[in-house]
JSON list of C-alpha atoms in Angstrom, two decimals:
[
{"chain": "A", "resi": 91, "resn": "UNK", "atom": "CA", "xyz": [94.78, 116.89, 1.08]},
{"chain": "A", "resi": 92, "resn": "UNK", "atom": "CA", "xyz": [91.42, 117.67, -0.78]},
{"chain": "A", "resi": 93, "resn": "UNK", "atom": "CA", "xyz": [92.17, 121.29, -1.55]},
{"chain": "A", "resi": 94, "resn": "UNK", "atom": "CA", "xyz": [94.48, 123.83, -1.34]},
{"chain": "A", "resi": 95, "resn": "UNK", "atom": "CA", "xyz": [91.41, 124.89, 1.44]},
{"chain": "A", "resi": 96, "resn": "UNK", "atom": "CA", "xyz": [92.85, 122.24, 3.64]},
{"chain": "A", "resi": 97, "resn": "UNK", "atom": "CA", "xyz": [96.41, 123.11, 3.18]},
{"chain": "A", "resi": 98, "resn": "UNK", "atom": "CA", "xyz": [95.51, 126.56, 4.43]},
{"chain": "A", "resi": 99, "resn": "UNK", "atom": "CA", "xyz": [93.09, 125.47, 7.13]},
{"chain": "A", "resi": 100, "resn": "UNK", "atom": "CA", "xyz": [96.48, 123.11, 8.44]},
{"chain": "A", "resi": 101, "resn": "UNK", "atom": "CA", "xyz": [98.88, 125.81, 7.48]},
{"chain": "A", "resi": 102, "resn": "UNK", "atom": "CA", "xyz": [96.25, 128.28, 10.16]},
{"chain": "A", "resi": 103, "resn": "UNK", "atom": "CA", "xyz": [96.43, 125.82, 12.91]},
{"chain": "A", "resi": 104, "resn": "UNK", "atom": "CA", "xyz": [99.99, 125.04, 13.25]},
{"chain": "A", "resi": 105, "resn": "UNK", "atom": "CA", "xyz": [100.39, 129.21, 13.21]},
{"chain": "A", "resi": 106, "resn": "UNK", "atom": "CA", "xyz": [97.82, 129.74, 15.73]},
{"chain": "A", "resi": 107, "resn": "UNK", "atom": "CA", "xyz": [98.85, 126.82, 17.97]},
{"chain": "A", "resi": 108, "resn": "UNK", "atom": "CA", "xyz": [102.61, 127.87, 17.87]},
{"chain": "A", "resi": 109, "resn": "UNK", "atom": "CA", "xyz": [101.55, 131.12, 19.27]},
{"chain": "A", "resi": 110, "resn": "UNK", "atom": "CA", "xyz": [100.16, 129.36, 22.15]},
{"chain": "A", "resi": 111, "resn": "UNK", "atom": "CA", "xyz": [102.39, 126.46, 22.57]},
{"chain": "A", "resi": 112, "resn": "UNK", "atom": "CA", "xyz": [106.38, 125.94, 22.67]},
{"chain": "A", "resi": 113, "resn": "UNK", "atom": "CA", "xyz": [106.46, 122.89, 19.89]},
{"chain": "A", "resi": 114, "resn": "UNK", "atom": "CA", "xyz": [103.75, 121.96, 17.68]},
{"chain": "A", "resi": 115, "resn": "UNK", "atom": "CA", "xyz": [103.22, 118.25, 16.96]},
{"chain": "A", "resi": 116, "resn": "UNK", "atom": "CA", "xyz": [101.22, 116.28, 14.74]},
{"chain": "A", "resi": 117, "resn": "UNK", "atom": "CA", "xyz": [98.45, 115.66, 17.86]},
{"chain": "A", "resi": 118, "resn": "UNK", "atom": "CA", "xyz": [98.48, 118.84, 18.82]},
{"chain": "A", "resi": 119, "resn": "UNK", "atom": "CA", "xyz": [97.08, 119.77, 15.33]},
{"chain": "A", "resi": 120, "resn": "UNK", "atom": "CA", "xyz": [95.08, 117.06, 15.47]},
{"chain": "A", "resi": 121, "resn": "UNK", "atom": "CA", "xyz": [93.23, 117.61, 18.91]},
{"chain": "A", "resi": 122, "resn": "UNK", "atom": "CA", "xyz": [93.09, 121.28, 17.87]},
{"chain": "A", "resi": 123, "resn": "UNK", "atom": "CA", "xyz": [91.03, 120.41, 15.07]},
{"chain": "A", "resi": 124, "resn": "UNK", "atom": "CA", "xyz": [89.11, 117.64, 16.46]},
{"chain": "A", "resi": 125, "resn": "UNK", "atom": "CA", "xyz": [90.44, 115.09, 13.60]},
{"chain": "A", "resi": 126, "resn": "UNK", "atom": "CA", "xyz": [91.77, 111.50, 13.90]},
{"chain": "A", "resi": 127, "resn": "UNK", "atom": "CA", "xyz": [95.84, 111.15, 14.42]},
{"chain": "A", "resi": 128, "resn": "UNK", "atom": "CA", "xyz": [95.98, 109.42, 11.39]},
{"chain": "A", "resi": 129, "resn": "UNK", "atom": "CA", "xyz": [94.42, 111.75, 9.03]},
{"chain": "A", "resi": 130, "resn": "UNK", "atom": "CA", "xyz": [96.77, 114.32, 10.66]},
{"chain": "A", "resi": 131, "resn": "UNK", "atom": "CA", "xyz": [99.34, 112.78, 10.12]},
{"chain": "A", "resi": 132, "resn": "UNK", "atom": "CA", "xyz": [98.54, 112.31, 5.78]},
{"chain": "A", "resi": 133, "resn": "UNK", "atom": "CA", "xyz": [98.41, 116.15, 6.13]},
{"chain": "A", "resi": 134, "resn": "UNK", "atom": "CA", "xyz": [101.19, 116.78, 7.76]},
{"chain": "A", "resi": 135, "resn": "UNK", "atom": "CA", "xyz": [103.09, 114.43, 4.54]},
{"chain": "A", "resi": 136, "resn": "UNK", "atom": "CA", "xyz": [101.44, 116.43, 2.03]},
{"chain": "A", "resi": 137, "resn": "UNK", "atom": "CA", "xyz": [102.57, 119.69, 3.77]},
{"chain": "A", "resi": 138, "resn": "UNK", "atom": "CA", "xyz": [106.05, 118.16, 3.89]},
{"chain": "A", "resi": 139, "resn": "UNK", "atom": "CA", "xyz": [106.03, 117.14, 0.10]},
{"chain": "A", "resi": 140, "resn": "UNK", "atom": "CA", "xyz": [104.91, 120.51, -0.86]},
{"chain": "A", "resi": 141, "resn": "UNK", "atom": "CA", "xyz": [107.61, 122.19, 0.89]},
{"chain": "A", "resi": 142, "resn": "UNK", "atom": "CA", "xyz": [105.41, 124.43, 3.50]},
{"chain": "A", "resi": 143, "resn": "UNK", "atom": "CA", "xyz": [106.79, 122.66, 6.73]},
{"chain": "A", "resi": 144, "resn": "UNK", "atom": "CA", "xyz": [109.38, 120.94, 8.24]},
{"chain": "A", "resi": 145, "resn": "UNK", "atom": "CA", "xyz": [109.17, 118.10, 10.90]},
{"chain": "A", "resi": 146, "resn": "UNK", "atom": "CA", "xyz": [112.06, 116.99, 13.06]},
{"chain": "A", "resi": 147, "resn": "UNK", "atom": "CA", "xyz": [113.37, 113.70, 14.35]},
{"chain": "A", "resi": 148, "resn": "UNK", "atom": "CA", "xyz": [111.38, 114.75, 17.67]},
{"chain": "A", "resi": 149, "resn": "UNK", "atom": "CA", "xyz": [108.33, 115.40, 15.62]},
{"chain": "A", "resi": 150, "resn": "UNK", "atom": "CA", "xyz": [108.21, 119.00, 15.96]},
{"chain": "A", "resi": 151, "resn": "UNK", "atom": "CA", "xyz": [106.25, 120.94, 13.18]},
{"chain": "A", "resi": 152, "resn": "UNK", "atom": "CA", "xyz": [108.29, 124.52, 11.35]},
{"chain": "A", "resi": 153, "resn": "UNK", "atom": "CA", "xyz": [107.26, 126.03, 8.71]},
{"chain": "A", "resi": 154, "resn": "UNK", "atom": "CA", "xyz": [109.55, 127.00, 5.51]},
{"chain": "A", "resi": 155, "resn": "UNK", "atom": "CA", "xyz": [109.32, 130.23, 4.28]},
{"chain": "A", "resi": 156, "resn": "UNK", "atom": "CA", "xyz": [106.45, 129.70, 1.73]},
{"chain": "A", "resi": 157, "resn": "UNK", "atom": "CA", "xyz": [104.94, 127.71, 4.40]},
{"chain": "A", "resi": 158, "resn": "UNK", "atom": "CA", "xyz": [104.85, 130.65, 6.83]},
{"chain": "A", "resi": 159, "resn": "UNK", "atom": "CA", "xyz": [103.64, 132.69, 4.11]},
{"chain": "A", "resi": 160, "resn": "UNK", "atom": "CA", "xyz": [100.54, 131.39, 3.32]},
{"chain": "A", "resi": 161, "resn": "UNK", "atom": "CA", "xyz": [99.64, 130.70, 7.63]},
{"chain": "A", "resi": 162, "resn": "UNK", "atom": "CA", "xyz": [100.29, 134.82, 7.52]},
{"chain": "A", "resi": 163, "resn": "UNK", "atom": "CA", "xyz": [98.47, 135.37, 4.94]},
{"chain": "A", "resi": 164, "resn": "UNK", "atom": "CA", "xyz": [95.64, 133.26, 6.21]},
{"chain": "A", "resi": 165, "resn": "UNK", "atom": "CA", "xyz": [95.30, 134.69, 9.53]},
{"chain": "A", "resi": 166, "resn": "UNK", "atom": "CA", "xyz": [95.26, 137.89, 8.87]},
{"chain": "A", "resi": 167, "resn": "UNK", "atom": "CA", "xyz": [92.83, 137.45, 6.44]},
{"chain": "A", "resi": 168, "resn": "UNK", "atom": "CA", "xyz": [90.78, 135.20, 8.73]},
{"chain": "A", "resi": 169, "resn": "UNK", "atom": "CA", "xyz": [90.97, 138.10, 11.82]},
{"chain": "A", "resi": 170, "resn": "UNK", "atom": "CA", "xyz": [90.26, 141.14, 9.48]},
{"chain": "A", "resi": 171, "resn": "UNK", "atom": "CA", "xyz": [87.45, 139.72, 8.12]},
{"chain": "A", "resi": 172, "resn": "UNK", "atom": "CA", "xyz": [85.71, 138.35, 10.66]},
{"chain": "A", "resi": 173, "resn": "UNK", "atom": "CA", "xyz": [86.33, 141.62, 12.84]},
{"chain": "A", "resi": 174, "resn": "UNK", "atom": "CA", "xyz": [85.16, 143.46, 10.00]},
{"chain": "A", "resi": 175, "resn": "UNK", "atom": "CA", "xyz": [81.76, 141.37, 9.80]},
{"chain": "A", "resi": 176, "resn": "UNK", "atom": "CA", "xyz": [81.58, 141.49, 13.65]},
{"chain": "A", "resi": 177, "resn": "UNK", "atom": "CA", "xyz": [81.78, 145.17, 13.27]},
{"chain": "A", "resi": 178, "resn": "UNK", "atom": "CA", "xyz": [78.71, 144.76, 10.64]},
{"chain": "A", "resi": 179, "resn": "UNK", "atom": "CA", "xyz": [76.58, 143.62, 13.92]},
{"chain": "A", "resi": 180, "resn": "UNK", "atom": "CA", "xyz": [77.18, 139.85, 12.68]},
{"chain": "A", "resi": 181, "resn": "UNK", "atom": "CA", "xyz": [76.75, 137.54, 15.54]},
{"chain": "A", "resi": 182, "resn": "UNK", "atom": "CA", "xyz": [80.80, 136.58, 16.94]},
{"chain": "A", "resi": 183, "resn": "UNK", "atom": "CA", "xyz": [80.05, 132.77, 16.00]},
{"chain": "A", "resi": 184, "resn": "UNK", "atom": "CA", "xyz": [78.73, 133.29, 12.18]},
{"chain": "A", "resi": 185, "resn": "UNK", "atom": "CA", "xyz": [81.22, 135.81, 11.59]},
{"chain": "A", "resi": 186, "resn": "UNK", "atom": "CA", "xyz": [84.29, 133.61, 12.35]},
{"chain": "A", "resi": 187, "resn": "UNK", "atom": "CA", "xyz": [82.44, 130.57, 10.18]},
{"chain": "A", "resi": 188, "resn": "UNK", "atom": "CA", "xyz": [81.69, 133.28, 7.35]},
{"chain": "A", "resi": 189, "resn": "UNK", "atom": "CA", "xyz": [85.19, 134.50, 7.13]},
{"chain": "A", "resi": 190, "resn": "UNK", "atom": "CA", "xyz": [86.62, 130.91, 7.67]},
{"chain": "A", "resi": 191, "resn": "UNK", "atom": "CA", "xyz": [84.76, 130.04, 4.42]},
{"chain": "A", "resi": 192, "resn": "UNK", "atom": "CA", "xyz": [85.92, 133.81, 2.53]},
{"chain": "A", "resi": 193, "resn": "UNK", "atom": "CA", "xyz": [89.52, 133.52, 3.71]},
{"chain": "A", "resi": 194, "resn": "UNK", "atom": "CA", "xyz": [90.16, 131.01, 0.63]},
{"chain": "A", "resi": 195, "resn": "UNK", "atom": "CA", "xyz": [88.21, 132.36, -2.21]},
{"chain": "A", "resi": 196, "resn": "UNK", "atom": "CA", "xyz": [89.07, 135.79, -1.92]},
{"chain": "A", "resi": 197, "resn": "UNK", "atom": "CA", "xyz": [91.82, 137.13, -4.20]},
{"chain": "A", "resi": 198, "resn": "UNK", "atom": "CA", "xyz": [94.43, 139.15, -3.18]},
{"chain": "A", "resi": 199, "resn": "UNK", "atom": "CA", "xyz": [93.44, 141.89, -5.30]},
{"chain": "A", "resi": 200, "resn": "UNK", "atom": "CA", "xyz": [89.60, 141.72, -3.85]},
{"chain": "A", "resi": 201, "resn": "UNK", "atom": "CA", "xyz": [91.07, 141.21, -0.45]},
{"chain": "A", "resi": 202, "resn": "UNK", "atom": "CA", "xyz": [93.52, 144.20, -0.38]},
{"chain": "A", "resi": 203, "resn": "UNK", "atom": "CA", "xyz": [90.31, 146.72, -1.62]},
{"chain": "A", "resi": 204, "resn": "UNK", "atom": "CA", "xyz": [88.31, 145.50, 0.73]},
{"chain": "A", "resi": 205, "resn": "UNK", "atom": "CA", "xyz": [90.98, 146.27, 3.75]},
{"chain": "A", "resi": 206, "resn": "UNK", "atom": "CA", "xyz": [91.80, 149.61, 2.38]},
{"chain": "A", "resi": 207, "resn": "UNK", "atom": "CA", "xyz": [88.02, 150.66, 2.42]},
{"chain": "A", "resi": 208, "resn": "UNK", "atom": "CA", "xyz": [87.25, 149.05, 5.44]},
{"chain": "A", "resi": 209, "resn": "UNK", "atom": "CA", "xyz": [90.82, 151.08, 7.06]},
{"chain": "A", "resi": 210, "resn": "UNK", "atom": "CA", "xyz": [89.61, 154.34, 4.96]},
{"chain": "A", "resi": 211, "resn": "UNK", "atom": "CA", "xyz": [86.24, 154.43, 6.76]},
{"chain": "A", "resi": 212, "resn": "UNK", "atom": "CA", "xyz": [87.31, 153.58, 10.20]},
{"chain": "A", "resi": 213, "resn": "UNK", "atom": "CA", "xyz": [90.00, 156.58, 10.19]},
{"chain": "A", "resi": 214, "resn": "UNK", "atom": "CA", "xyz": [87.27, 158.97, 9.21]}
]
């Protein structure tokens, strides 16, 4: 893993594929993402050694606690923001690539203003 980016980015995937698949595997993540088997599969060791997921004899990806976590945290910050920017009249494509990119750098603290401005305005 580069970054913690990356760990995130993985942690994403295996959350959003799981929602749309009964297992996750190491090529699912891997076709999801457009990235060679073998790189995958480094990831998927790193995530391991870190303690954010779990992979069983079969080969099927779970995450552990902290694991899920940080895949929560991540996608909702990834689907407020770019529905937020998309509600800015940014175009659907840059939007998702804009908040891709802002989902990591943000802090929590900058993260939960922003979503409690953004929810004031909208209820007024």
């Amino acid at each position: 893993m580069k970054s913690n980016e990356s760990a995130e980015n993985y942690l994403e995937t295996i959350l959003i594929l799981g929602q749309r698949l009964p297992v996750v595997r190491s090529i699912d993540v891997a076709v999801e993402l457009g990235f060679k088997k073998s790189s995958v599969s480094v990831a998927m060791k790193n995530l391991r050694e870190k303690g954010y997921i779990t992979v069983s004899k079969a080969g099927y990806i779970s995450f552990t606690e902290s694991g899920k976590e940080i895949a929560d945290m991540i996608y909702e910050r990834h689907n407020f923001l770019s529905g937020w920017l998309i509600s800015l009249g940014v175009d659907e494509k840059i939007a998702a690539e804009d908040a891709c990119r802002m989902e990591h750098v943000i802090s929590r603290e900058s993260f939960a203003a922003i979503k409690k401005a953004v929810e004031h305005d909208f209820s007024l």
